[in-house]
PDB file of C-alpha atoms in Angstrom:
ATOM      1  CA  UNK Y  99    -146.012-291.184-106.204  1.00  0.00           C
ATOM      2  CA  UNK Y 100    -145.949-290.866-102.326  1.00  0.00           C
ATOM      3  CA  UNK Y 101    -144.496-294.342-102.314  1.00  0.00           C
ATOM      4  CA  UNK Y 102    -141.684-293.018-104.398  1.00  0.00           C
ATOM      5  CA  UNK Y 103    -140.806-290.099-102.439  1.00  0.00           C
ATOM      6  CA  UNK Y 104    -140.971-292.143 -99.289  1.00  0.00           C
ATOM      7  CA  UNK Y 105    -138.615-294.513-100.634  1.00  0.00           C
ATOM      8  CA  UNK Y 106    -136.192-291.390-101.805  1.00  0.00           C
ATOM      9  CA  UNK Y 107    -136.430-290.146 -98.119  1.00  0.00           C
ATOM     10  CA  UNK Y 108    -135.640-293.506 -96.976  1.00  0.00           C
ATOM     11  CA  UNK Y 109    -132.684-293.847 -99.126  1.00  0.00           C
ATOM     12  CA  UNK Y 110    -131.442-290.092 -98.243  1.00  0.00           C
ATOM     13  CA  UNK Y 111    -131.936-290.809 -94.545  1.00  0.00           C
ATOM     14  CA  UNK Y 112    -130.016-294.105 -94.701  1.00  0.00           C
ATOM     15  CA  UNK Y 113    -127.108-292.715 -96.575  1.00  0.00           C
ATOM     16  CA  UNK Y 114    -127.081-289.527 -93.863  1.00  0.00           C
ATOM     17  CA  UNK Y 115    -127.224-292.134 -90.934  1.00  0.00           C
ATOM     18  CA  UNK Y 116    -124.289-294.133 -92.919  1.00  0.00           C
ATOM     19  CA  UNK Y 117    -122.132-291.177 -93.446  1.00  0.00           C
ATOM     20  CA  UNK Y 118    -122.504-290.153 -89.627  1.00  0.00           C
ATOM     21  CA  UNK Y 119    -121.712-293.510 -88.470  1.00  0.00           C
ATOM     22  CA  UNK Y 120    -118.473-293.723 -90.822  1.00  0.00           C
ATOM     23  CA  UNK Y 121    -117.263-290.082 -89.730  1.00  0.00           C
ATOM     24  CA  UNK Y 122    -117.789-291.108 -85.870  1.00  0.00           C
ATOM     25  CA  UNK Y 123    -115.830-294.232 -86.579  1.00  0.00           C
ATOM     26  CA  UNK Y 124    -112.818-292.233 -88.358  1.00  0.00           C
ATOM     27  CA  UNK Y 125    -112.846-289.456 -85.687  1.00  0.00           C
ATOM     28  CA  UNK Y 126    -114.405-290.949 -82.534  1.00  0.00           C
ATOM     29  CA  UNK Y 127    -111.399-292.954 -81.553  1.00  0.00           C
ATOM     30  CA  UNK Y 128    -109.058-289.772 -81.143  1.00  0.00           C
ATOM     31  CA  UNK Y 129    -111.658-287.672 -79.485  1.00  0.00           C
ATOM     32  CA  UNK Y 130    -110.889-289.433 -75.666  1.00  0.00           C
ATOM     33  CA  UNK Y 131    -107.296-288.243 -76.081  1.00  0.00           C
ATOM     34  CA  UNK Y 132    -108.051-284.610 -76.440  1.00  0.00           C
ATOM     35  CA  UNK Y 133    -108.968-283.756 -72.747  1.00  0.00           C
ATOM     36  CA  UNK Y 134    -105.911-286.018 -71.898  1.00  0.00           C
ATOM     37  CA  UNK Y 135    -103.715-283.931 -74.289  1.00  0.00           C
ATOM     38  CA  UNK Y 136    -105.013-280.766 -72.594  1.00  0.00           C
ATOM     39  CA  UNK Y 137    -104.416-281.833 -69.035  1.00  0.00           C
ATOM     40  CA  UNK Y 138    -100.808-283.140 -69.949  1.00  0.00           C
ATOM     41  CA  UNK Y 139    -100.287-279.722 -71.538  1.00  0.00           C
ATOM     42  CA  UNK Y 140    -101.665-277.736 -68.901  1.00  0.00           C
ATOM     43  CA  UNK Y 141    -100.236-279.297 -65.950  1.00  0.00           C
ATOM     44  CA  UNK Y 142     -96.837-280.214 -67.644  1.00  0.00           C
ATOM     45  CA  UNK Y 143     -97.083-283.687 -66.098  1.00  0.00           C
ATOM     46  CA  UNK Y 144     -97.446-286.530 -67.789  1.00  0.00           C
ATOM     47  CA  UNK Y 145     -97.064-289.332 -65.112  1.00  0.00           C
ATOM     48  CA  UNK Y 146    -100.692-290.441 -65.132  1.00  0.00           C
ATOM     49  CA  UNK Y 147    -100.689-291.228 -68.709  1.00  0.00           C
ATOM     50  CA  UNK Y 148     -99.075-294.534 -69.688  1.00  0.00           C
ATOM     51  CA  UNK Y 149     -97.287-294.342 -72.919  1.00  0.00           C
ATOM     52  CA  UNK Y 150     -97.929-297.731 -73.116  1.00  0.00           C
ATOM     53  CA  UNK Y 151    -101.432-297.001 -74.180  1.00  0.00           C
ATOM     54  CA  UNK Y 152     -99.714-295.336 -77.421  1.00  0.00           C
ATOM     55  CA  UNK Y 153     -97.710-298.260 -78.131  1.00  0.00           C
ATOM     56  CA  UNK Y 154    -100.695-300.724 -78.041  1.00  0.00           C
ATOM     57  CA  UNK Y 155    -102.623-298.627 -80.497  1.00  0.00           C
ATOM     58  CA  UNK Y 156     -99.464-298.008 -82.928  1.00  0.00           C
ATOM     59  CA  UNK Y 157     -99.361-302.016 -83.064  1.00  0.00           C
ATOM     60  CA  UNK Y 158    -102.800-302.572 -83.525  1.00  0.00           C
ATOM     61  CA  UNK Y 159    -103.367-300.150 -86.213  1.00  0.00           C
ATOM     62  CA  UNK Y 160    -100.512-300.756 -88.147  1.00  0.00           C
ATOM     63  CA  UNK Y 161    -101.447-304.767 -87.946  1.00  0.00           C
ATOM     64  CA  UNK Y 162    -104.945-303.747 -89.158  1.00  0.00           C
ATOM     65  CA  UNK Y 163    -103.790-301.683 -92.082  1.00  0.00           C
ATOM     66  CA  UNK Y 164    -101.784-304.489 -93.239  1.00  0.00           C
ATOM     67  CA  UNK Y 165    -104.760-306.888 -92.292  1.00  0.00           C
ATOM     68  CA  UNK Y 166    -106.334-305.182 -95.063  1.00  0.00           C
ATOM     69  CA  UNK Y 167    -104.115-306.340 -97.812  1.00  0.00           C
ATOM     70  CA  UNK Y 168    -105.422-310.074 -97.180  1.00  0.00           C
ATOM     71  CA  UNK Y 169    -109.141-309.464 -96.166  1.00  0.00           C
ATOM     72  CA  UNK Y 170    -110.847-306.495 -97.293  1.00  0.00           C
ATOM     73  CA  UNK Y 171    -112.741-304.424 -94.555  1.00  0.00           C
ATOM     74  CA  UNK Y 172    -114.875-301.177 -94.919  1.00  0.00           C
ATOM     75  CA  UNK Y 173    -112.841-298.062 -95.755  1.00  0.00           C
ATOM     76  CA  UNK Y 174    -113.892-295.965 -92.866  1.00  0.00           C
ATOM     77  CA  UNK Y 175    -111.967-298.613 -90.573  1.00  0.00           C
ATOM     78  CA  UNK Y 176    -108.934-298.088 -92.855  1.00  0.00           C
ATOM     79  CA  UNK Y 177    -109.018-294.243 -92.299  1.00  0.00           C
ATOM     80  CA  UNK Y 178    -109.883-294.730 -88.648  1.00  0.00           C
ATOM     81  CA  UNK Y 179    -106.145-296.560 -88.326  1.00  0.00           C
ATOM     82  CA  UNK Y 180    -104.641-293.751 -90.339  1.00  0.00           C
ATOM     83  CA  UNK Y 181    -105.894-291.303 -87.968  1.00  0.00           C
ATOM     84  CA  UNK Y 182    -105.356-293.230 -84.756  1.00  0.00           C
ATOM     85  CA  UNK Y 183    -101.742-293.835 -85.813  1.00  0.00           C
ATOM     86  CA  UNK Y 184    -101.231-289.787 -86.137  1.00  0.00           C
ATOM     87  CA  UNK Y 185    -103.030-289.118 -83.210  1.00  0.00           C
ATOM     88  CA  UNK Y 186    -100.906-291.635 -80.913  1.00  0.00           C
ATOM     89  CA  UNK Y 187     -97.597-289.888 -82.379  1.00  0.00           C
ATOM     90  CA  UNK Y 188     -98.832-286.739 -81.303  1.00  0.00           C
ATOM     91  CA  UNK Y 189     -99.723-287.793 -77.746  1.00  0.00           C
ATOM     92  CA  UNK Y 190     -96.000-289.524 -77.705  1.00  0.00           C
ATOM     93  CA  UNK Y 191     -94.318-286.314 -78.880  1.00  0.00           C
ATOM     94  CA  UNK Y 192     -96.265-284.143 -76.004  1.00  0.00           C
ATOM     95  CA  UNK Y 193     -95.223-286.785 -73.550  1.00  0.00           C
ATOM     96  CA  UNK Y 194     -91.706-287.138 -74.475  1.00  0.00           C
ATOM     97  CA  UNK Y 195     -91.187-283.373 -74.262  1.00  0.00           C
ATOM     98  CA  UNK Y 196     -92.694-283.016 -71.078  1.00  0.00           C
ATOM     99  CA  UNK Y 197     -91.031-285.870 -69.085  1.00  0.00           C
ATOM    100  CA  UNK Y 198     -87.750-284.494 -70.583  1.00  0.00           C
ATOM    101  CA  UNK Y 199     -88.559-280.961 -69.323  1.00  0.00           C
ATOM    102  CA  UNK Y 200     -89.197-281.846 -65.874  1.00  0.00           C
ATOM    103  CA  UNK Y 201     -86.924-284.965 -65.148  1.00  0.00           C
ATOM    104  CA  UNK Y 202     -83.846-283.134 -63.789  1.00  0.00           C
ATOM    105  CA  UNK Y 203     -80.673-285.045 -63.814  1.00  0.00           C
ATOM    106  CA  UNK Y 204     -81.741-288.066 -65.622  1.00  0.00           C
ATOM    107  CA  UNK Y 205     -79.580-289.823 -67.960  1.00  0.00           C
ATOM    108  CA  UNK Y 206     -80.910-289.653 -71.849  1.00  0.00           C
ATOM    109  CA  UNK Y 207     -81.710-292.872 -73.300  1.00  0.00           C
ATOM    110  CA  UNK Y 208     -82.419-293.211 -77.109  1.00  0.00           C
ATOM    111  CA  UNK Y 209     -83.278-295.938 -79.258  1.00  0.00           C
ATOM    112  CA  UNK Y 210     -79.798-295.777 -81.235  1.00  0.00           C
ATOM    113  CA  UNK Y 211     -78.072-294.504 -78.219  1.00  0.00           C
ATOM    114  CA  UNK Y 212     -76.647-291.835 -80.082  1.00  0.00           C
ATOM    115  CA  UNK Y 213     -75.075-288.981 -77.837  1.00  0.00           C
ATOM    116  CA  UNK Y 214     -74.191-285.525 -79.038  1.00  0.00           C
ATOM    117  CA  UNK Y 215     -71.103-283.986 -77.988  1.00  0.00           C
ATOM    118  CA  UNK Y 216     -72.895-281.035 -75.969  1.00  0.00           C
ATOM    119  CA  UNK Y 217     -73.874-283.631 -73.327  1.00  0.00           C
ATOM    120  CA  UNK Y 218     -72.261-283.666 -70.027  1.00  0.00           C
ATOM    121  CA  UNK Y 219     -72.635-287.159 -69.339  1.00  0.00           C
ATOM    122  CA  UNK Y 220     -70.393-289.424 -71.898  1.00  0.00           C
ATOM    123  CA  UNK Y 221     -72.133-292.705 -72.777  1.00  0.00           C
ATOM    124  CA  UNK Y 222     -70.316-294.931 -75.280  1.00  0.00           C
ATOM    125  CA  UNK Y 223     -71.929-294.404 -78.934  1.00  0.00           C
ATOM    126  CA  UNK Y 224     -74.141-297.500 -79.720  1.00  0.00           C
ATOM    127  CA  UNK Y 225     -75.525-298.435 -83.278  1.00  0.00           C
ATOM    128  CA  UNK Y 226     -78.996-298.501 -84.291  1.00  0.00           C
ATOM    129  CA  UNK Y 227     -79.502-302.211 -82.996  1.00  0.00           C
ATOM    130  CA  UNK Y 228     -77.558-301.997 -79.723  1.00  0.00           C
ATOM    131  CA  UNK Y 229     -80.666-300.176 -77.824  1.00  0.00           C
ATOM    132  CA  UNK Y 230     -80.995-301.344 -74.007  1.00  0.00           C
ATOM    133  CA  UNK Y 231     -83.933-303.206 -73.470  1.00  0.00           C
ATOM    134  CA  UNK Y 232     -84.486-301.845 -70.017  1.00  0.00           C
ATOM    135  CA  UNK Y 233     -85.119-298.556 -71.582  1.00  0.00           C
ATOM    136  CA  UNK Y 234     -87.707-300.027 -74.178  1.00  0.00           C
ATOM    137  CA  UNK Y 235     -90.149-297.216 -74.830  1.00  0.00           C
ATOM    138  CA  UNK Y 236     -88.981-294.828 -72.264  1.00  0.00           C
ATOM    139  CA  UNK Y 237     -86.499-293.004 -74.750  1.00  0.00           C
ATOM    140  CA  UNK Y 238     -85.819-289.433 -74.401  1.00  0.00           C
ATOM    141  CA  UNK Y 239     -86.328-288.164 -78.010  1.00  0.00           C
ATOM    142  CA  UNK Y 240     -89.345-288.373 -80.096  1.00  0.00           C
ATOM    143  CA  UNK Y 241     -87.276-289.330 -83.147  1.00  0.00           C
ATOM    144  CA  UNK Y 242     -86.390-292.662 -81.332  1.00  0.00           C
ATOM    145  CA  UNK Y 243     -90.200-293.793 -81.223  1.00  0.00           C
ATOM    146  CA  UNK Y 244     -90.463-292.842 -84.981  1.00  0.00           C
ATOM    147  CA  UNK Y 245     -87.444-295.008 -85.620  1.00  0.00           C
ATOM    148  CA  UNK Y 246     -88.974-297.918 -83.758  1.00  0.00           C
ATOM    149  CA  UNK Y 247     -92.389-297.400 -85.493  1.00  0.00           C
ATOM    150  CA  UNK Y 248     -90.682-297.366 -88.762  1.00  0.00           C
ATOM    151  CA  UNK Y 249     -88.689-300.595 -87.986  1.00  0.00           C
ATOM    152  CA  UNK Y 250     -91.665-302.324 -87.041  1.00  0.00           C
ATOM    153  CA  UNK Y 251     -93.723-301.285 -89.782  1.00  0.00           C
ATOM    154  CA  UNK Y 252     -91.330-302.435 -92.259  1.00  0.00           C
ATOM    155  CA  UNK Y 253     -90.287-305.566 -90.876  1.00  0.00           C
ATOM    156  CA  UNK Y 254     -94.141-306.678 -90.333  1.00  0.00           C
ATOM    157  CA  UNK Y 255     -94.968-305.404 -94.015  1.00  0.00           C
ATOM    158  CA  UNK Y 256     -92.163-307.539 -95.405  1.00  0.00           C
ATOM    159  CA  UNK Y 257     -93.491-310.643 -93.407  1.00  0.00           C
ATOM    160  CA  UNK Y 258     -97.044-310.110 -94.588  1.00  0.00           C
ATOM    161  CA  UNK Y 259     -96.060-309.604 -97.940  1.00  0.00           C
ATOM    162  CA  UNK Y 260     -94.222-313.244 -97.850  1.00  0.00           C
ATOM    163  CA  UNK Y 261     -97.120-314.599 -96.236  1.00  0.00           C
ATOM    164  CA  UNK Y 262     -99.965-312.918 -97.925  1.00  0.00           C
ATOM    165  CA  UNK Y 263    -101.124-315.908 -99.541  1.00  0.00           C
ATOM    166  CA  UNK Y 264    -101.847-317.987 -96.417  1.00  0.00           C
ATOM    167  CA  UNK Y 265    -105.478-317.566 -95.245  1.00  0.00           C
ATOM    168  CA  UNK Y 266    -104.279-318.796 -91.869  1.00  0.00           C
ATOM    169  CA  UNK Y 267    -101.548-315.796 -91.472  1.00  0.00           C
ATOM    170  CA  UNK Y 268    -104.033-313.525 -92.638  1.00  0.00           C
ATOM    171  CA  UNK Y 269    -106.577-314.065 -90.342  1.00  0.00           C
ATOM    172  CA  UNK Y 270    -104.240-314.572 -87.410  1.00  0.00           C
ATOM    173  CA  UNK Y 271    -102.764-311.121 -88.431  1.00  0.00           C
ATOM    174  CA  UNK Y 272    -106.417-309.712 -88.122  1.00  0.00           C
ATOM    175  CA  UNK Y 273    -106.800-311.318 -84.771  1.00  0.00           C
ATOM    176  CA  UNK Y 274    -103.597-309.877 -83.548  1.00  0.00           C
ATOM    177  CA  UNK Y 275    -104.748-306.469 -84.733  1.00  0.00           C
ATOM    178  CA  UNK Y 276    -108.086-306.498 -82.836  1.00  0.00           C
ATOM    179  CA  UNK Y 277    -106.733-308.287 -79.856  1.00  0.00           C
ATOM    180  CA  UNK Y 278    -103.860-305.844 -79.706  1.00  0.00           C
ATOM    181  CA  UNK Y 279    -106.371-302.738 -79.620  1.00  0.00           C
ATOM    182  CA  UNK Y 280    -108.618-304.843 -77.037  1.00  0.00           C
ATOM    183  CA  UNK Y 281    -105.649-304.548 -74.742  1.00  0.00           C
ATOM    184  CA  UNK Y 282    -105.502-301.087 -75.046  1.00  0.00           C
ATOM    185  CA  UNK Y 283    -106.739-300.157 -71.590  1.00  0.00           C
ATOM    186  CA  UNK Y 284    -104.486-302.804 -69.934  1.00  0.00           C
ATOM    187  CA  UNK Y 285    -101.420-300.357 -69.570  1.00  0.00           C
ATOM    188  CA  UNK Y 286    -103.582-297.678 -67.943  1.00  0.00           C
ATOM    189  CA  UNK Y 287    -105.089-300.366 -65.629  1.00  0.00           C
ATOM    190  CA  UNK Y 288    -101.539-301.555 -64.621  1.00  0.00           C
ATOM    191  CA  UNK Y 289    -100.528-297.965 -64.258  1.00  0.00           C
ATOM    192  CA  UNK Y 290    -103.240-297.131 -62.063  1.00  0.00           C
ATOM    193  CA  UNK Y 291    -102.900-300.406 -60.177  1.00  0.00           C
ATOM    194  CA  UNK Y 292     -98.928-299.669 -59.537  1.00  0.00           C
ATOM    195  CA  UNK Y 293     -99.695-296.032 -58.684  1.00  0.00           C
ATOM    196  CA  UNK Y 294    -102.799-297.186 -56.250  1.00  0.00           C
ATOM    197  CA  UNK Y 295    -104.517-294.190 -57.579  1.00  0.00           C
ATOM    198  CA  UNK Y 296    -105.850-292.857 -60.825  1.00  0.00           C
ATOM    199  CA  UNK Y 297    -104.520-289.521 -60.140  1.00  0.00           C
ATOM    200  CA  UNK Y 298    -103.188-287.771 -63.602  1.00  0.00           C
ATOM    201  CA  UNK Y 299    -105.575-289.943 -65.649  1.00  0.00           C
ATOM    202  CA  UNK Y 300    -108.410-287.977 -67.527  1.00  0.00           C
ATOM    203  CA  UNK Y 301    -111.318-289.853 -66.232  1.00  0.00           C
ATOM    204  CA  UNK Y 302    -113.286-288.043 -69.394  1.00  0.00           C
ATOM    205  CA  UNK Y 303    -110.904-289.863 -71.356  1.00  0.00           C
ATOM    206  CA  UNK Y 304    -111.787-293.363 -70.203  1.00  0.00           C
ATOM    207  CA  UNK Y 305    -115.792-292.416 -69.972  1.00  0.00           C
ATOM    208  CA  UNK Y 306    -115.383-291.800 -73.933  1.00  0.00           C
ATOM    209  CA  UNK Y 307    -113.309-295.039 -74.266  1.00  0.00           C
ATOM    210  CA  UNK Y 308    -115.996-296.749 -72.800  1.00  0.00           C
ATOM    211  CA  UNK Y 309    -118.927-294.954 -74.824  1.00  0.00           C
ATOM    212  CA  UNK Y 310    -116.527-295.009 -78.012  1.00  0.00           C
ATOM    213  CA  UNK Y 311    -115.791-298.760 -77.696  1.00  0.00           C
ATOM    214  CA  UNK Y 312    -119.373-299.824 -77.200  1.00  0.00           C
ATOM    215  CA  UNK Y 313    -120.623-297.900 -80.099  1.00  0.00           C
ATOM    216  CA  UNK Y 314    -117.709-299.466 -82.256  1.00  0.00           C
ATOM    217  CA  UNK Y 315    -118.694-302.965 -81.041  1.00  0.00           C
ATOM    218  CA  UNK Y 316    -122.112-302.305 -82.086  1.00  0.00           C
ATOM    219  CA  UNK Y 317    -120.842-300.989 -85.616  1.00  0.00           C
ATOM    220  CA  UNK Y 318    -118.828-304.011 -86.065  1.00  0.00           C
ATOM    221  CA  UNK Y 319    -121.844-306.158 -85.299  1.00  0.00           C
ATOM    222  CA  UNK Y 320    -124.455-304.159 -87.553  1.00  0.00           C
ATOM    223  CA  UNK Y 321    -121.895-304.040 -90.659  1.00  0.00           C
ATOM    224  CA  UNK Y 322    -120.997-307.701 -90.109  1.00  0.00           C
ATOM    225  CA  UNK Y 323    -117.438-306.989 -89.773  1.00  0.00           C
ATOM    226  CA  UNK Y 324    -114.999-310.078 -89.196  1.00  0.00           C
ATOM    227  CA  UNK Y 325    -115.619-312.012 -86.404  1.00  0.00           C
ATOM    228  CA  UNK Y 326    -112.364-310.793 -84.949  1.00  0.00           C
ATOM    229  CA  UNK Y 327    -113.473-307.480 -84.704  1.00  0.00           C
ATOM    230  CA  UNK Y 328    -116.686-307.389 -82.421  1.00  0.00           C
ATOM    231  CA  UNK Y 329    -115.399-310.436 -80.375  1.00  0.00           C
ATOM    232  CA  UNK Y 330    -112.377-307.949 -79.199  1.00  0.00           C
ATOM    233  CA  UNK Y 331    -114.263-305.308 -79.244  1.00  0.00           C
ATOM    234  CA  UNK Y 332    -116.495-306.746 -76.319  1.00  0.00           C
ATOM    235  CA  UNK Y 333    -113.230-307.543 -74.323  1.00  0.00           C
ATOM    236  CA  UNK Y 334    -112.295-303.914 -74.823  1.00  0.00           C
ATOM    237  CA  UNK Y 335    -115.412-302.763 -73.145  1.00  0.00           C
ATOM    238  CA  UNK Y 336    -114.697-305.041 -70.231  1.00  0.00           C
ATOM    239  CA  UNK Y 337    -111.482-303.441 -69.642  1.00  0.00           C
ATOM    240  CA  UNK Y 338    -112.828-299.812 -69.805  1.00  0.00           C
ATOM    241  CA  UNK Y 339    -115.503-301.023 -67.242  1.00  0.00           C
ATOM    242  CA  UNK Y 340    -112.700-302.404 -64.957  1.00  0.00           C
ATOM    243  CA  UNK Y 341    -110.698-298.770 -65.180  1.00  0.00           C
ATOM    244  CA  UNK Y 342    -113.881-297.041 -64.084  1.00  0.00           C
ATOM    245  CA  UNK Y 343    -114.061-299.545 -61.395  1.00  0.00           C
ATOM    246  CA  UNK Y 344    -110.526-298.393 -60.269  1.00  0.00           C
ATOM    247  CA  UNK Y 345    -111.762-294.877 -60.405  1.00  0.00           C
ATOM    248  CA  UNK Y 346    -114.480-295.474 -57.826  1.00  0.00           C
ATOM    249  CA  UNK Y 347    -112.398-297.776 -55.737  1.00  0.00           C
ATOM    250  CA  UNK Y 348    -109.292-295.408 -55.165  1.00  0.00           C
ATOM    251  CA  UNK Y 349    -111.495-292.314 -54.987  1.00  0.00           C
ATOM    252  CA  UNK Y 350    -113.413-293.995 -51.983  1.00  0.00           C
ATOM    253  CA  UNK Y 351    -110.414-296.017 -50.419  1.00  0.00           C
ATOM    254  CA  UNK Y 352    -107.343-293.865 -51.175  1.00  0.00           C
ATOM    255  CA  UNK Y 353    -104.418-296.017 -51.173  1.00  0.00           C
ATOM    256  CA  UNK Y 354    -101.836-292.862 -50.788  1.00  0.00           C
ATOM    257  CA  UNK Y 355    -101.818-288.990 -50.186  1.00  0.00           C
ATOM    258  CA  UNK Y 356    -103.009-287.021 -52.974  1.00  0.00           C
ATOM    259  CA  UNK Y 357     -99.836-285.450 -54.827  1.00  0.00           C
ATOM    260  CA  UNK Y 358     -99.828-281.655 -55.059  1.00  0.00           C
ATOM    261  CA  UNK Y 359     -98.177-282.001 -58.584  1.00  0.00           C
ATOM    262  CA  UNK Y 360    -101.178-283.106 -60.159  1.00  0.00           C
ATOM    263  CA  UNK Y 361    -103.875-281.575 -58.136  1.00  0.00           C
ATOM    264  CA  UNK Y 362    -104.781-279.780 -60.782  1.00  0.00           C
ATOM    265  CA  UNK Y 363    -105.585-282.329 -63.260  1.00  0.00           C
ATOM    266  CA  UNK Y 364    -108.950-283.036 -64.817  1.00  0.00           C
ATOM    267  CA  UNK Y 365    -109.204-286.337 -63.205  1.00  0.00           C
ATOM    268  CA  UNK Y 366    -108.762-285.178 -59.458  1.00  0.00           C
ATOM    269  CA  UNK Y 367    -111.526-282.338 -60.098  1.00  0.00           C
ATOM    270  CA  UNK Y 368    -113.766-285.109 -61.133  1.00  0.00           C
ATOM    271  CA  UNK Y 369    -112.802-287.088 -58.091  1.00  0.00           C
TER     272      UNK Y 369
END
């Protein structure tokens, strides 16, 4: 009798741990962006956050969802991708609105290069595919980012549909998905290097990246996820540590004067 009760208790605890771990996987990835979102909204300054982070995560999670059609993996990882895509679109919307509101006398740029009649600067009307590569992912309207994301999704989905019977293609798709996500921190790493500072970047966000990626990599190993997942997870943790080193280095050896426009951000307080 006691053995039966012990087994039941053990089963309940295992189920509880599984649910908590699954919930952490689904929503844990978006938590680091909450302090960054609040900082940008409060200061109305998005300079310290690289929108290429959003690009990397959008591409990675779209590819991961398509990978599941050819190689099944756990449902929590699927929901994680869906939630992350929604979060990145919210971040893009905020950054676009802030950038347009704060930049004065800038030429409007769009993916479709369509200009309204009310604009003072007259720009020749362009077709959907006649966008300027020099302005890629630096457009002035959120709808242009949406158009780009939808176009990319449809294109890759069509290719995946045609190549779904090829195991080589499917495994390559999975590798590209997780490898792209592993490169998540590189746009922020480069942005910090270019600015010679980590001003405007939420240190809380990077700390949460590191802890979340460490947990995620452990989850991949314990659940025996495809090898692409945990291998690139280790690489992602390495990039996070490199960004944390930048925080230490640029705070100890400042490369430029502190900017007053971002002096009230969470990152500067932490420094």
